[in-house]
Short mmCIF file of C-alpha atoms and ligand atoms in Angstrom, two decimals:
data_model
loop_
_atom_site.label_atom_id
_atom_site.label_comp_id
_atom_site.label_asym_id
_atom_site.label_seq_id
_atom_site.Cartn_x
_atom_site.Cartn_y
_atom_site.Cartn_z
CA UNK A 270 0.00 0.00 0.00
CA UNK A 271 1.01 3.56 -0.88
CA UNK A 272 0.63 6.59 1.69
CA UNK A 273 1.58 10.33 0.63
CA UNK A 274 2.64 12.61 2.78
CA UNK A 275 3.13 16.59 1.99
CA UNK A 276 5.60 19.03 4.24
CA UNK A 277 4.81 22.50 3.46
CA UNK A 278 7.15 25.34 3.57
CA UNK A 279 7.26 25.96 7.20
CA UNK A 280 8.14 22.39 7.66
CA UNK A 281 11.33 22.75 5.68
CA UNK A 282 11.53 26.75 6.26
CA UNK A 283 14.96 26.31 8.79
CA UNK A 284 17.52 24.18 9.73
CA UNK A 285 15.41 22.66 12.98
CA UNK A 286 12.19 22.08 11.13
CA UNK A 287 14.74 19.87 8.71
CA UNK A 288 15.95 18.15 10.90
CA UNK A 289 12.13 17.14 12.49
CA UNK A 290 11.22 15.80 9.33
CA UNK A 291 13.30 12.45 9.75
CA UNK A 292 12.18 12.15 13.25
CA UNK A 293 8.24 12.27 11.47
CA UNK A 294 9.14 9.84 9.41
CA UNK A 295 10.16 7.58 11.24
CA UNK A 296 8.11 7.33 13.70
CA UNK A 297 4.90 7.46 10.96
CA UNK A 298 6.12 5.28 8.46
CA UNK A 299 5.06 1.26 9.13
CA UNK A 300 7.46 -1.25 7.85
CA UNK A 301 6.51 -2.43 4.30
CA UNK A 302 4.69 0.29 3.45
CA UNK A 303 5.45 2.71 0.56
CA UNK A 304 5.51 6.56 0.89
CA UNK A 305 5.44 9.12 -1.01
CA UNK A 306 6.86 12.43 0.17
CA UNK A 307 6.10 16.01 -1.44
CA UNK A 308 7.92 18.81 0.02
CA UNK A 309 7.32 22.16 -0.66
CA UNK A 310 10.38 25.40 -1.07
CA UNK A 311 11.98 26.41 2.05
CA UNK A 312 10.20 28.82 3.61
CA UNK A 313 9.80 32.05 1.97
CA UNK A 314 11.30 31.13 -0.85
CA UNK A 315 8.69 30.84 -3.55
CA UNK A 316 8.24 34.38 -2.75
CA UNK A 317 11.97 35.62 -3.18
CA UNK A 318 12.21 34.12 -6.26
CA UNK A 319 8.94 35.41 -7.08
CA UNK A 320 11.07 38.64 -6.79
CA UNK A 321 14.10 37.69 -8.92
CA UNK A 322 11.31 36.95 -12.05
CA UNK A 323 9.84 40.47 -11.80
CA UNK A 324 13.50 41.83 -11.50
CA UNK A 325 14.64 39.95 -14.96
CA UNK A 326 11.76 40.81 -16.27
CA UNK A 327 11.70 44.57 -15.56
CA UNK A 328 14.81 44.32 -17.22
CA UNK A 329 16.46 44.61 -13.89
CA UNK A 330 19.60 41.98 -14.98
CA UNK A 331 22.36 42.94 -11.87
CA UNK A 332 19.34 43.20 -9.26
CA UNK A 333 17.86 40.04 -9.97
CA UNK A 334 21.02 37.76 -10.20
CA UNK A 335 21.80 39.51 -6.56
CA UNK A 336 18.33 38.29 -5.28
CA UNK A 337 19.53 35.09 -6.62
CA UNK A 338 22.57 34.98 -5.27
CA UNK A 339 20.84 35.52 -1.76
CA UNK A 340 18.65 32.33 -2.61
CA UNK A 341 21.43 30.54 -3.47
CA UNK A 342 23.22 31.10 -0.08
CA UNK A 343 20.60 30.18 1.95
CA UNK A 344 20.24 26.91 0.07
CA UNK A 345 24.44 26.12 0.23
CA UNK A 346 24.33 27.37 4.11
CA UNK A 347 21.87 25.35 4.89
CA UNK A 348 22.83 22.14 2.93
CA UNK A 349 26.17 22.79 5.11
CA UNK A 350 24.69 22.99 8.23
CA UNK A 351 22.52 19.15 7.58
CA UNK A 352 25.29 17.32 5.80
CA UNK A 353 28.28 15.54 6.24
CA UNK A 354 28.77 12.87 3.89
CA UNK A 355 26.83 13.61 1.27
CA UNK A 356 27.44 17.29 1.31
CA UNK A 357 29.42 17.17 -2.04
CA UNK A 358 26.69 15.58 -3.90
CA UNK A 359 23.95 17.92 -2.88
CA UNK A 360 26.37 20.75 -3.99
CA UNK A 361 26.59 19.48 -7.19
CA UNK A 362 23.16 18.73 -7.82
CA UNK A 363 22.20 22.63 -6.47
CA UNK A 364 24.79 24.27 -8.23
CA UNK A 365 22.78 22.11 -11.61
CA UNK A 366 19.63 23.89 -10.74
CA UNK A 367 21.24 27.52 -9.59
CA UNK A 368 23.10 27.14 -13.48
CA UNK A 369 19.39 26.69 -15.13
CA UNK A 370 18.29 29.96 -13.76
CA UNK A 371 21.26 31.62 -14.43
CA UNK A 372 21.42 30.58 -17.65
CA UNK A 373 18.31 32.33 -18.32
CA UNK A 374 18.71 35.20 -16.17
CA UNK A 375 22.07 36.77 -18.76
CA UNK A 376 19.52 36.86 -21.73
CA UNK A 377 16.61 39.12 -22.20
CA UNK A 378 13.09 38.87 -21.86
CA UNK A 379 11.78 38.15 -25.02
CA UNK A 380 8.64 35.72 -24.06
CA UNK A 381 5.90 36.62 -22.01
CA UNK A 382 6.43 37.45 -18.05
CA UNK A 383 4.65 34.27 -17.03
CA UNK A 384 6.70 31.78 -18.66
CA UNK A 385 9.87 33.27 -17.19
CA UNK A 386 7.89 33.19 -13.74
CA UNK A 387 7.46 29.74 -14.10
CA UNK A 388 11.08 28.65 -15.53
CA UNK A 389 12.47 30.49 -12.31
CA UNK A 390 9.88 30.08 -9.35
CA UNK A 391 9.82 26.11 -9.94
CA UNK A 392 13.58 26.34 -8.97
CA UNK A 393 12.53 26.56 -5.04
CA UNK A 394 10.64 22.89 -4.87
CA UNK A 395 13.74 21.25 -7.04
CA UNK A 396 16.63 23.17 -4.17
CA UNK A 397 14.60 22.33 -1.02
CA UNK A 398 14.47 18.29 -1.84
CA UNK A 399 18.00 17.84 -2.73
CA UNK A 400 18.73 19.11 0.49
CA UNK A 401 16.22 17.00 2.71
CA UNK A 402 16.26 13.75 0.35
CA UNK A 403 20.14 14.49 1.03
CA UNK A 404 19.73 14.87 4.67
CA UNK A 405 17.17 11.81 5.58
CA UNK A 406 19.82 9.31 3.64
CA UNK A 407 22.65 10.93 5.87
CA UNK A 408 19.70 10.13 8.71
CA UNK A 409 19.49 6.84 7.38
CA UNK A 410 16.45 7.10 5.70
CA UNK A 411 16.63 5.55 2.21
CA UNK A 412 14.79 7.30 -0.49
CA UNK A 413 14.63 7.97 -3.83
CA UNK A 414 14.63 11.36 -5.33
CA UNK A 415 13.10 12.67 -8.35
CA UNK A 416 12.39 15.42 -10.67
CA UNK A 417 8.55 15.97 -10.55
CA UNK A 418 8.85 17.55 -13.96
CA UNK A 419 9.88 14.33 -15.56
CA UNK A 420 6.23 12.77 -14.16
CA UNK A 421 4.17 15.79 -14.23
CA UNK A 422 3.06 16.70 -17.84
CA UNK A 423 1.18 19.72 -18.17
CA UNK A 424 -0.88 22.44 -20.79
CA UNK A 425 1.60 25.53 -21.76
CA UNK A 426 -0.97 27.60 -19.37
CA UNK A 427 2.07 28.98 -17.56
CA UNK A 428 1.68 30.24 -13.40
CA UNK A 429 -2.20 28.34 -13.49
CA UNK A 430 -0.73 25.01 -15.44
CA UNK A 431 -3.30 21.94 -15.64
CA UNK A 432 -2.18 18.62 -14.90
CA UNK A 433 -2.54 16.12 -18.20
CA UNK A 434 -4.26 13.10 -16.40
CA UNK A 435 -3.85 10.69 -19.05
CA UNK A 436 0.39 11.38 -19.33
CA UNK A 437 1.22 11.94 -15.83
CA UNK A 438 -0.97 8.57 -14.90
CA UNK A 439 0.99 6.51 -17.41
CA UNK A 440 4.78 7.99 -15.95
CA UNK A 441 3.26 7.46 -12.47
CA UNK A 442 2.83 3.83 -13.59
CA UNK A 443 5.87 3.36 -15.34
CA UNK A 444 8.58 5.72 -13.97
CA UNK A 445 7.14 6.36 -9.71
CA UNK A 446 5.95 2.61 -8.97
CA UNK A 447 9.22 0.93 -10.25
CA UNK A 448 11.24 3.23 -8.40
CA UNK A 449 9.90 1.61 -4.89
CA UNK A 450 11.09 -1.65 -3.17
CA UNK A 451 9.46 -3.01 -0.55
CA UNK A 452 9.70 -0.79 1.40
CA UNK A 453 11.37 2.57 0.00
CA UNK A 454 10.47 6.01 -0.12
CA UNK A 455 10.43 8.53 -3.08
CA UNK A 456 10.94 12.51 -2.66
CA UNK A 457 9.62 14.98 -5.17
CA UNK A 458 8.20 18.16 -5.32
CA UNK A 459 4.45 19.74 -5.57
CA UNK A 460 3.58 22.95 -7.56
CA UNK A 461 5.59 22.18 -10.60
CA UNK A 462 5.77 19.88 -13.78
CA UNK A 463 6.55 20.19 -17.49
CA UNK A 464 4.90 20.93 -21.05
CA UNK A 465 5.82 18.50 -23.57
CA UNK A 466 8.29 20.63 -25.24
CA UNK A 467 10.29 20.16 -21.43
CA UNK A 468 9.09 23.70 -20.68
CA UNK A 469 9.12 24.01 -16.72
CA UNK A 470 5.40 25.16 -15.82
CA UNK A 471 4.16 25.93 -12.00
CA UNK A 472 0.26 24.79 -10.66
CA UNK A 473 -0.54 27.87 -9.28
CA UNK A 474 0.61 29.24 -5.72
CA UNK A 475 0.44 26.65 -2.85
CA UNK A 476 0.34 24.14 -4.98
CA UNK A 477 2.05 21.39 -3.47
CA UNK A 478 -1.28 20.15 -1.91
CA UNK A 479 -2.46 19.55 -5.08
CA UNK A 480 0.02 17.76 -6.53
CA UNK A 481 0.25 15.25 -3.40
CA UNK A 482 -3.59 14.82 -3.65
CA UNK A 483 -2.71 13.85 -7.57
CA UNK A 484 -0.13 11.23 -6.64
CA UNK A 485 -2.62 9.97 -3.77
CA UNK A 486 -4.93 9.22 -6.73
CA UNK A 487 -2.98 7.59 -9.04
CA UNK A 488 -1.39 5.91 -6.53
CA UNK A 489 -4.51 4.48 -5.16
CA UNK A 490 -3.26 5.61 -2.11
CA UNK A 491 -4.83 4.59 1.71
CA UNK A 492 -4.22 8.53 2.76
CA UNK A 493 -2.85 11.85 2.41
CA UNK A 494 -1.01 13.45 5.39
CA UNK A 495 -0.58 17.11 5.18
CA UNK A 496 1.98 18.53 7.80
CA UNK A 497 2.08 21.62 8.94
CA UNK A 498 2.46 24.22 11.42
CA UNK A 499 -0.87 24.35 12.94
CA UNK A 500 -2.82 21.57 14.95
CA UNK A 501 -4.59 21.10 12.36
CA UNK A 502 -8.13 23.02 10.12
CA UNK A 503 -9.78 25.73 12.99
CA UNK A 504 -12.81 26.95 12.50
CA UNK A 505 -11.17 30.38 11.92
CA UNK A 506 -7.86 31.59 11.76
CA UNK A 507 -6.61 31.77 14.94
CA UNK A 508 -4.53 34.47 14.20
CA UNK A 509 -7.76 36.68 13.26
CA UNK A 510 -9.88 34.91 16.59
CA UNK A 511 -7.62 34.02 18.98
CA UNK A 512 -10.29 31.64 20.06
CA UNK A 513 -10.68 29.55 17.21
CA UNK A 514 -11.00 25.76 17.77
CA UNK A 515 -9.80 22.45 16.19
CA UNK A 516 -12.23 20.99 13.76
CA UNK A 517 -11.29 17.12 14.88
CA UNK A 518 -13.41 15.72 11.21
CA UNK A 519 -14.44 17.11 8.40
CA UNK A 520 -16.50 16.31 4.97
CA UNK A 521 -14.66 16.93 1.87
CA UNK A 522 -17.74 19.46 0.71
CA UNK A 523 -17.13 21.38 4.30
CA UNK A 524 -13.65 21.67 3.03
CA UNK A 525 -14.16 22.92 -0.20
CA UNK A 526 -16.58 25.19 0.29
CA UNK A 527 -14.14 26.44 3.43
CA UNK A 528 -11.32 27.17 0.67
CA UNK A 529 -13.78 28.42 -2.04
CA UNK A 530 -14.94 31.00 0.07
CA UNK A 531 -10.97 31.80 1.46
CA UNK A 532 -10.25 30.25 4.42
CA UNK A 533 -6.59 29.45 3.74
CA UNK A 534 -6.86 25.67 4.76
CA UNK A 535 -5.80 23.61 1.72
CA UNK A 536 -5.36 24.45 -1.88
CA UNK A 537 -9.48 24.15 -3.48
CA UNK A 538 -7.92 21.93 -5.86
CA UNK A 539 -6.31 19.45 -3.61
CA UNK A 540 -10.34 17.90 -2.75
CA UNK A 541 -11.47 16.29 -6.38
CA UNK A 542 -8.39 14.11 -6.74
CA UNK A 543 -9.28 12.27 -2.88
CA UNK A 544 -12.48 12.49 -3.21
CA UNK A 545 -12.91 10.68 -6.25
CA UNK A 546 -11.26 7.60 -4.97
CA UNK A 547 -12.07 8.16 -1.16
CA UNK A 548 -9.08 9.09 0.23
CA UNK A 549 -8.82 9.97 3.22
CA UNK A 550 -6.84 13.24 4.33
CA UNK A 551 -5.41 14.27 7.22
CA UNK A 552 -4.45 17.05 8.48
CA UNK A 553 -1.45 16.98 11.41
CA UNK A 554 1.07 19.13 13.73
CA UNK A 555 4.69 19.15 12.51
CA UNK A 556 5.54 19.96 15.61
CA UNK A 557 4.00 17.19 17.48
CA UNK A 558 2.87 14.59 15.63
CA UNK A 559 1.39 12.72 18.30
CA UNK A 560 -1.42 15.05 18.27
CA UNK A 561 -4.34 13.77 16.49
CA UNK A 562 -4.85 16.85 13.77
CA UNK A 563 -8.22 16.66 11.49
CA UNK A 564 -9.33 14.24 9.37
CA UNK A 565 -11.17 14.80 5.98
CA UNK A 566 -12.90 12.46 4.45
CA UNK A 567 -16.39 11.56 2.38
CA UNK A 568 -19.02 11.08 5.55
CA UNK A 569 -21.02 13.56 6.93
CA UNK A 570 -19.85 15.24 9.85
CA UNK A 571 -22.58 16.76 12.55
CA UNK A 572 -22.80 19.14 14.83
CA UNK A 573 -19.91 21.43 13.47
CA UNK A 574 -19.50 25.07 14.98
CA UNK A 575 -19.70 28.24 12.91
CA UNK A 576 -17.20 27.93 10.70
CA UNK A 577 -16.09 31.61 9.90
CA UNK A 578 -13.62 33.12 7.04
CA UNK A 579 -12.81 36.37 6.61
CA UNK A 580 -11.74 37.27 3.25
CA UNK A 581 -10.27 40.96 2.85
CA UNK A 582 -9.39 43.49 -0.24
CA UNK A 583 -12.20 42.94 -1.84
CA UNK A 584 -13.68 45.24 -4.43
CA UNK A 585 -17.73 45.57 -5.02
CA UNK A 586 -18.03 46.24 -8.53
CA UNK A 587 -21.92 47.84 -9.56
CA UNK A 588 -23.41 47.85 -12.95
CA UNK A 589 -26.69 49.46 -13.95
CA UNK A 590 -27.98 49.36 -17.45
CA UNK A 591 -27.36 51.97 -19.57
CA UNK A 592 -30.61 51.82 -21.66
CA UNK A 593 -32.41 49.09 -19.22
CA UNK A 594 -31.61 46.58 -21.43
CA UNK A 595 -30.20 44.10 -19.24
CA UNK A 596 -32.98 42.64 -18.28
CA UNK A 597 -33.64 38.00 -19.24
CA UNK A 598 -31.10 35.51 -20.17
CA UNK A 599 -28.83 37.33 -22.69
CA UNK A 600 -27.65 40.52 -20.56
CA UNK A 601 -26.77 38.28 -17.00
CA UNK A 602 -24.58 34.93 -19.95
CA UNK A 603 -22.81 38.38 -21.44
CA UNK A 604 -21.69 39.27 -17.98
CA UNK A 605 -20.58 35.67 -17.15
CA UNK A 606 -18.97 35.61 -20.06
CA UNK A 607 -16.93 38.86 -19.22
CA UNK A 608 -15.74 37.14 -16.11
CA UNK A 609 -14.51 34.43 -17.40
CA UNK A 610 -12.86 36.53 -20.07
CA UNK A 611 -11.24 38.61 -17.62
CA UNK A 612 -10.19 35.28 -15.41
CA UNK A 613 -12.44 37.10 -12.20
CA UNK A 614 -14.08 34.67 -10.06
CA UNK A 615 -17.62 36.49 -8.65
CA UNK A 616 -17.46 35.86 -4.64
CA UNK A 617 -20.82 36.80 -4.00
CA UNK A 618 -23.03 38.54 -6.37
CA UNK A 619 -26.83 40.16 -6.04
CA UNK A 620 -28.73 40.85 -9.35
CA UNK A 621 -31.76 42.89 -10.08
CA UNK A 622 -33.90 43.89 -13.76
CA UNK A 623 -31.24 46.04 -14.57
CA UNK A 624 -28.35 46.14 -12.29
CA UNK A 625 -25.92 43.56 -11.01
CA UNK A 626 -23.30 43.65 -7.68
CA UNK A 627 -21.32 41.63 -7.72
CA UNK A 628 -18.48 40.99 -4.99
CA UNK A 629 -14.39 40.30 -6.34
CA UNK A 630 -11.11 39.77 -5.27
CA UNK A 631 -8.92 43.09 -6.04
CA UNK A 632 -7.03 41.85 -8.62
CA UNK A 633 -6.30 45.55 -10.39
CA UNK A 634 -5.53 44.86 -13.98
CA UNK A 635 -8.77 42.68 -14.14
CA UNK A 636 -11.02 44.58 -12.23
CA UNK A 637 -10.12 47.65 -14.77
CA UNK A 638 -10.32 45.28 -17.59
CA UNK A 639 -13.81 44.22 -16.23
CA UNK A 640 -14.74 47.50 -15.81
CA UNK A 641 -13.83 49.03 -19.44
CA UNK A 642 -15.58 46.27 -20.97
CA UNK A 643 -18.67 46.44 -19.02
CA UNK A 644 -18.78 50.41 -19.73
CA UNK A 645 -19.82 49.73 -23.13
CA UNK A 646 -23.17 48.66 -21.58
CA UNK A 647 -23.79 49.82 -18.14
CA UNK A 648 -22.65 52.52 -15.97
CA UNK A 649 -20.05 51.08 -13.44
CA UNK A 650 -18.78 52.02 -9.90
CA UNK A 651 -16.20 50.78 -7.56
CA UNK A 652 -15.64 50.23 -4.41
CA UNK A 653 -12.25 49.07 -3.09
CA UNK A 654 -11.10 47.59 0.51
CA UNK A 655 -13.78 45.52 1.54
CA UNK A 656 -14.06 42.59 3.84
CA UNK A 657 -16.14 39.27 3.04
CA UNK A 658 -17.57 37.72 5.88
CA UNK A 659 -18.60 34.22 5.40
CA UNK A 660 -20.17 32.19 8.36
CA UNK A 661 -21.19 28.02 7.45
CA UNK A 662 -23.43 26.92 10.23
CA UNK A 663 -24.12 30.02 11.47
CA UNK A 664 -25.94 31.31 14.78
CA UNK A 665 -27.16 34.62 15.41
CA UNK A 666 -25.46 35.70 17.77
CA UNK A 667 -22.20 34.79 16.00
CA UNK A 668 -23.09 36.94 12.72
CA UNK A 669 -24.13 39.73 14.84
CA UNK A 670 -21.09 39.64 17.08
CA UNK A 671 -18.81 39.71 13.76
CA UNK A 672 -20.77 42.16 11.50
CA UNK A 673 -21.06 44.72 14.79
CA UNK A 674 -19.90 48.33 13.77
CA UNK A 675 -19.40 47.65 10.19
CA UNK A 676 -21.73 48.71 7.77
CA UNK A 677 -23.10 46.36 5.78
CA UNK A 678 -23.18 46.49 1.63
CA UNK A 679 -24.15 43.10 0.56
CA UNK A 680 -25.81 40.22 2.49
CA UNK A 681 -26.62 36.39 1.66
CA UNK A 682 -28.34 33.99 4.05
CA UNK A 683 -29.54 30.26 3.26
CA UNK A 684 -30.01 28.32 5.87
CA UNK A 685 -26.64 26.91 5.71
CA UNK A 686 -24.27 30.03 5.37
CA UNK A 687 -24.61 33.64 5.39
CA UNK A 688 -22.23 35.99 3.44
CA UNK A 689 -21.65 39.51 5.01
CA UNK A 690 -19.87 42.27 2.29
CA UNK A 691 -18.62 44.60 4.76
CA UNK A 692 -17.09 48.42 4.71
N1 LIG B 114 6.11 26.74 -2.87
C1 LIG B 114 4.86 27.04 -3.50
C2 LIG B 114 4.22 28.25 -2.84
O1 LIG B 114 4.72 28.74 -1.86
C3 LIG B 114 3.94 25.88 -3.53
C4 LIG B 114 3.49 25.36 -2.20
O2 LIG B 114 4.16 25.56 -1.19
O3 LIG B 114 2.44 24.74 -2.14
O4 LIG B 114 3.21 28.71 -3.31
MG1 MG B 115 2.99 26.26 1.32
#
């Protein structure tokens, strides 16, 4: 039997939480069984390099091969720190991937800014598992390493790539399952994977998730441990409500619906892949793994608290017809249209004869896309630097505790969940 398990980047963000991750292992792992590990960038790092791709891009050559250069001594500093032996052989293999950004960094931009994103950001995943496959075999943990890219084929959809089922199920077959004994252990990396002209592509931020819940599923795996920081899914962030609680079980809808409406539990995406093969997920403390974390899986779950998510910079965008044409079928499939045009996802959205609100995440250039578009038809105001409350099993005195001294613009109840716009 196969088991996955994903460490995010605050699992593998410093030299301690390294050196925890053979002590999880070991202690989680039962003999004879097969895992599969997916470890996310170090820390921050997704975002630094993040900041190297906008300096090459900006035609900022010097500045961004110095941001490098900082990313590439954290990486040798800390691959010092962890290893002895095989020090030498993780230097070679980083100094391979620090040489493939490089590369590309002394030319000029010439494609668009989200390839060159993509051919430098997926650099993070590839530098953080040389270091901790490195690391558990100096620990004495045999594994396997591999370059995700070589499984994962992808669309040429750069920064939001989709996964091509039917390719990466066939390598998963042929290249991942061969690769185990009885009882070995393969690392890899989430959040990236390739086009078929070997074009490096990323999933989308916090990706990693995903990508574990894809190798769960073609792996027929019995579970999917995600580690991180936390106890495990609260029913808010506790850093927002100091009391927020431990949700011990969860149903995968509860989950999804949590992340569609922006709690920042798992990756959306990560749910299909489990639950179409009902596999279970679980949620757990890096820091203590003999705490029992949440489990997700395909029951129903009763008596759950108010779940609550606050989701913040949001814009209300209103349109009301120009000529009061907007009113049947036609005028509302135009608008939907427009969104998906524009790539906006509506968060919550009201609509009358001839006048829609609807509620968005502040993404600038598409919001003022959106809105130029939309001006051919209907007069169109903004508002900017809103909160969106969302409460799922909701009391009353909860959603009148939270919406106290805020004025309210937009409001959704079903008996289920109530949505709260908020100024
Ligand atoms: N390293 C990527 C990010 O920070 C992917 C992940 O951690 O899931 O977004
Ligand atoms: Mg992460």
């Amino acid at each position: 039997m196969f088991k996955v398990f994903k460490f995010g980047g605050a699992s593998a963000g410093s030299i301690d939480r390294i050196r925890q991750i053979p002590v999880i292992l070991r202690a989680s792992k039962a003999s004879g069984q097969r895992l599969l590990v997916v470890i996310s960038a170090m820390g921050k790092t997704t975002n630094a390099l993040e900041k190297v791709a906008e300096a090459f891009f900006g035609g900022h050559k010097e500045e961004a091969l110095r941001l490098f250069g900082q990313i590439k001594d954290n990486h040798l500093t800390t691959a010092k720190y962890l290893l002895v032996h095989n020090y030498l052989a993780a230097e070679a293999q980083l100094k391979d991937f620090f040489t493939e950004v490089e590369w590309l960094l002394h030319d000029k931009p010439v494609r668009e800014f989200d390839y060159y994103y993509d051919q430098i950001v997926c650099i993070g995943e590839l530098l953080s598992t040389s270091i901790v496959s490195a690391f558990l075999a100096e620990s004495g943990i045999g594994n396997q390493w591999i370059d995700v890219r070589d499984i994962f084929r992808t669309d040429a959809n750069f920064r939001d790539a989709a996964i091509d089922m039917t390719v990466t199920a066939q390598r998963v077959e042929a290249d991942i399952v061969p690769l185990f004994g009885d009882d070995d252990m393969v690392i890899t990396q989430g959040f990236i994977g390739s086009t078929q002209d070997n074009e490096s592509t990323t999933l989308g931020r916090e990706g990693s998730d995903y990508t574990a819940a894809v190798f769960a599923n073609l792996l027929d795996a019995e579970s999917l441990t995600i580690w991180k920081d936390v106890e495990g899914v609260m029913n808010a962030d506790p850093k927002q409500f100091p009391d927020a609680k431990i949700l011990r079980e969860l149903n995968y809808d509860e989950v999804i619906e949590m992340a569609y409406y922006g709690a920042q539990v798992i990756h959306p995406k990560t749910i299909k892949p489990l639950q179409n093969k009902d596999i279970p997920l679980y949620v757990k403390c890096f820091l203590d793994a003999s705490l029992p974390g949440t489990v997700i899986h395909n029951n129903a779950v009763k008596g759950l608290p108010p779940i609550i998510v606050l989701k913040k910079e949001q814009v209300l965008v209103q349109l009301h017809s120009k000529d009061f044409s907007f009113v049947g079928e036609t005028g509302t499939a135009k608008l939907y249209a427009l969104f998906g045009q524009v790539r906006v996802k509506p968060n919550l959205m009201q609509t009358g004869a001839v006048s829609l609100q609807v509620c968005l995440d502040d993404r600038p250039a598409r919001i003022e896309r959106l809105a130029l578009e939309a001006a051919n038809d209907f007069d169109v105001q903004i508002e900017r630097g809103l909160t969106l409350l969302t409460i799922r099993h909701y009391d009353m005195g909860t959603l009148t505790r939270l919406t106290a001294g805020s004025q309210e613009l937009l409001k959704q109840q079903t008996p289920q969940t109530v949505q709260v716009l908020m100024r």
